[in-house]
Amino acid sequence: VMDCISILDGDFMIVRVTPGLFDETEELLTNISLNEEFGCLTNNLKDSPLASLEFRKLVRHILTCGISFAIKHLASGRIVAAVANMIFNANGWGSYDNVVAEFKSPNMLNYVKFWEASETSFNIYTHWQLDSMISLEYVATLPDFRGRGLAYFMCQQSIDFGRLMGRGELPPDLLSQLPVEMQIEIPQGATSMSTTPAAQKCGIKIGMKAVHRWNVSELRSLGPISMDLSDSGDFEYVELQAVRY
């Protein structure tokens, strides 16, 4: 049931990202994120071939964890939107950390340090006294398919999936398809770093609440930022959104 759900009068379908969809989903998430995602822009990842390659590797790793979702446009057969999800545990070192530890590009290292500094400045796990949460890491929709609420459907599906895992109610045949590292997790909530008004509105719509905000001056104090934030369009602040299960 969780692997395939028809939406919007049957024109689109939400699918869990399985190996056959890794390449297409990785391409969509990587290309859009490098050109539009706040962290990628502030650290100029797209200007460094090595940083771009390392970012792509990170996206790919998250997809292999088996808890990400995409939306397929049935008429064209294309993946037109995707969300890459990861479960993080406050008490241990995981495969995600192993991937990050291999990065060598200065741009990518700054990217990692920037987000780690923001998470250290406000630790949701400590604040809510939780051990495990599903994180909506990257969300992207092809330009021609925006404005239809596709991100809402994907993110809601992600939160519902995490809730089933947390309750131990994920169907056994589906749970067995996940890496062991994911199978043993019991997420107690969901979280997302939202950097645009659209993402922030989407988070509230799916039941998340704003837990913490970093304004421009606070962000500058967290680490090196290459992009001039005064020219960043709709950007006003980074908002940590979360929901408990």
PDB file of N, CA, C and O in Angstrom, residues 93 96-97 100-101 103 108-123 193 214 222:
ATOM      1  N   TRP A  93      26.674   6.628  15.456  1.00  0.00           N
ATOM      2  CA  TRP A  93      27.306   6.957  14.168  1.00  0.00           C
ATOM      3  C   TRP A  93      26.725   6.033  13.120  1.00  0.00           C
ATOM      4  O   TRP A  93      26.704   4.818  13.299  1.00  0.00           O
ATOM      5  N   TYR A  96      25.382   7.348   7.050  1.00  0.00           N
ATOM      6  CA  TYR A  96      25.383   8.727   6.546  1.00  0.00           C
ATOM      7  C   TYR A  96      26.680   9.425   6.961  1.00  0.00           C
ATOM      8  O   TYR A  96      27.321  10.109   6.160  1.00  0.00           O
ATOM      9  N   ASP A  97      27.066   9.231   8.207  1.00  0.00           N
ATOM     10  CA  ASP A  97      28.293   9.850   8.723  1.00  0.00           C
ATOM     11  C   ASP A  97      29.526   9.311   7.998  1.00  0.00           C
ATOM     12  O   ASP A  97      30.495  10.039   7.785  1.00  0.00           O
ATOM     13  N   VAL A 100      29.752  11.190   4.693  1.00  0.00           N
ATOM     14  CA  VAL A 100      30.199  12.567   4.911  1.00  0.00           C
ATOM     15  C   VAL A 100      31.686  12.622   5.264  1.00  0.00           C
ATOM     16  O   VAL A 100      32.411  13.541   4.852  1.00  0.00           O
ATOM     17  N   ALA A 101      32.167  11.627   6.005  1.00  0.00           N
ATOM     18  CA  ALA A 101      33.573  11.603   6.437  1.00  0.00           C
ATOM     19  C   ALA A 101      34.542  11.486   5.269  1.00  0.00           C
ATOM     20  O   ALA A 101      35.733  11.803   5.413  1.00  0.00           O
ATOM     21  N   PHE A 103      34.255  13.192   2.388  1.00  0.00           N
ATOM     22  CA  PHE A 103      34.263  14.398   1.572  1.00  0.00           C
ATOM     23  C   PHE A 103      35.600  15.130   1.674  1.00  0.00           C
ATOM     24  O   PHE A 103      36.190  15.220   2.753  1.00  0.00           O
ATOM     25  N   MET A 108      32.102  21.433  -0.102  1.00  0.00           N
ATOM     26  CA  MET A 108      31.242  20.455   0.547  1.00  0.00           C
ATOM     27  C   MET A 108      31.535  20.369   2.038  1.00  0.00           C
ATOM     28  O   MET A 108      30.620  20.183   2.849  1.00  0.00           O
ATOM     29  N   LEU A 109      32.783  20.511   2.408  1.00  0.00           N
ATOM     30  CA  LEU A 109      33.128  20.498   3.830  1.00  0.00           C
ATOM     31  C   LEU A 109      32.489  21.692   4.537  1.00  0.00           C
ATOM     32  O   LEU A 109      31.992  21.568   5.665  1.00  0.00           O
ATOM     33  N   ASN A 110      32.479  22.851   3.875  1.00  0.00           N
ATOM     34  CA  ASN A 110      31.819  24.026   4.450  1.00  0.00           C
ATOM     35  C   ASN A 110      30.315  23.816   4.546  1.00  0.00           C
ATOM     36  O   ASN A 110      29.673  24.249   5.510  1.00  0.00           O
ATOM     37  N   TYR A 111      29.754  23.154   3.536  1.00  0.00           N
ATOM     38  CA  TYR A 111      28.318  22.837   3.531  1.00  0.00           C
ATOM     39  C   TYR A 111      27.966  21.987   4.751  1.00  0.00           C
ATOM     40  O   TYR A 111      27.009  22.269   5.473  1.00  0.00           O
ATOM     41  N   VAL A 112      28.746  20.953   4.985  1.00  0.00           N
ATOM     42  CA  VAL A 112      28.497  20.062   6.119  1.00  0.00           C
ATOM     43  C   VAL A 112      28.663  20.816   7.436  1.00  0.00           C
ATOM     44  O   VAL A 112      27.835  20.695   8.345  1.00  0.00           O
ATOM     45  N   LYS A 113      29.723  21.615   7.540  1.00  0.00           N
ATOM     46  CA  LYS A 113      29.976  22.368   8.777  1.00  0.00           C
ATOM     47  C   LYS A 113      28.856  23.360   9.051  1.00  0.00           C
ATOM     48  O   LYS A 113      28.464  23.573  10.201  1.00  0.00           O
ATOM     49  N   PHE A 114      28.346  23.972   7.997  1.00  0.00           N
ATOM     50  CA  PHE A 114      27.276  24.962   8.153  1.00  0.00           C
ATOM     51  C   PHE A 114      26.034  24.334   8.774  1.00  0.00           C
ATOM     52  O   PHE A 114      25.476  24.846   9.753  1.00  0.00           O
ATOM     53  N   TRP A 115      25.594  23.198   8.223  1.00  0.00           N
ATOM     54  CA  TRP A 115      24.392  22.563   8.751  1.00  0.00           C
ATOM     55  C   TRP A 115      24.652  21.936  10.119  1.00  0.00           C
ATOM     56  O   TRP A 115      23.773  21.932  10.989  1.00  0.00           O
ATOM     57  N   GLU A 116      25.842  21.406  10.332  1.00  0.00           N
ATOM     58  CA  GLU A 116      26.159  20.856  11.653  1.00  0.00           C
ATOM     59  C   GLU A 116      26.146  21.960  12.712  1.00  0.00           C
ATOM     60  O   GLU A 116      25.678  21.746  13.839  1.00  0.00           O
ATOM     61  N   ALA A 117      26.641  23.146  12.348  1.00  0.00           N
ATOM     62  CA  ALA A 117      26.653  24.264  13.291  1.00  0.00           C
ATOM     63  C   ALA A 117      25.236  24.707  13.638  1.00  0.00           C
ATOM     64  O   ALA A 117      24.931  25.021  14.797  1.00  0.00           O
ATOM     65  N   SER A 118      24.356  24.712  12.641  1.00  0.00           N
ATOM     66  CA  SER A 118      22.970  25.100  12.907  1.00  0.00           C
ATOM     67  C   SER A 118      22.290  24.083  13.808  1.00  0.00           C
ATOM     68  O   SER A 118      21.546  24.445  14.730  1.00  0.00           O
ATOM     69  N   GLU A 119      22.563  22.803  13.569  1.00  0.00           N
ATOM     70  CA  GLU A 119      21.956  21.760  14.392  1.00  0.00           C
ATOM     71  C   GLU A 119      22.507  21.772  15.815  1.00  0.00           C
ATOM     72  O   GLU A 119      21.799  21.462  16.771  1.00  0.00           O
ATOM     73  N   THR A 120      23.771  22.156  15.956  1.00  0.00           N
ATOM     74  CA  THR A 120      24.370  22.245  17.291  1.00  0.00           C
ATOM     75  C   THR A 120      23.812  23.432  18.063  1.00  0.00           C
ATOM     76  O   THR A 120      23.601  23.361  19.278  1.00  0.00           O
ATOM     77  N   SER A 121      23.553  24.525  17.345  1.00  0.00           N
ATOM     78  CA  SER A 121      23.049  25.727  18.008  1.00  0.00           C
ATOM     79  C   SER A 121      21.638  25.520  18.557  1.00  0.00           C
ATOM     80  O   SER A 121      21.230  26.187  19.508  1.00  0.00           O
ATOM     81  N   PHE A 122      20.892  24.619  17.939  1.00  0.00           N
ATOM     82  CA  PHE A 122      19.587  24.229  18.478  1.00  0.00           C
ATOM     83  C   PHE A 122      19.389  22.752  18.175  1.00  0.00           C
ATOM     84  O   PHE A 122      19.142  22.371  17.039  1.00  0.00           O
ATOM     85  N   ASN A 123      19.495  21.921  19.173  1.00  0.00           N
ATOM     86  CA  ASN A 123      19.418  20.475  19.004  1.00  0.00           C
ATOM     87  C   ASN A 123      18.002  19.987  19.299  1.00  0.00           C
ATOM     88  O   ASN A 123      17.572  19.962  20.449  1.00  0.00           O
ATOM     89  N   MET A 193      14.441  21.108   7.673  1.00  0.00           N
ATOM     90  CA  MET A 193      14.967  22.474   7.637  1.00  0.00           C
ATOM     91  C   MET A 193      14.336  23.175   6.434  1.00  0.00           C
ATOM     92  O   MET A 193      14.624  22.832   5.288  1.00  0.00           O
ATOM     93  N   TRP A 214      16.512  30.657  12.419  1.00  0.00           N
ATOM     94  CA  TRP A 214      17.785  31.355  12.351  1.00  0.00           C
ATOM     95  C   TRP A 214      17.644  32.491  11.344  1.00  0.00           C
ATOM     96  O   TRP A 214      17.364  32.230  10.164  1.00  0.00           O
ATOM     97  N   LEU A 222      27.272  31.227  11.885  1.00  0.00           N
ATOM     98  CA  LEU A 222      27.425  29.772  11.961  1.00  0.00           C
ATOM     99  C   LEU A 222      28.590  29.247  11.142  1.00  0.00           C
ATOM    100  O   LEU A 222      29.091  28.153  11.388  1.00  0.00           O
TER     101      LEU A 222
END
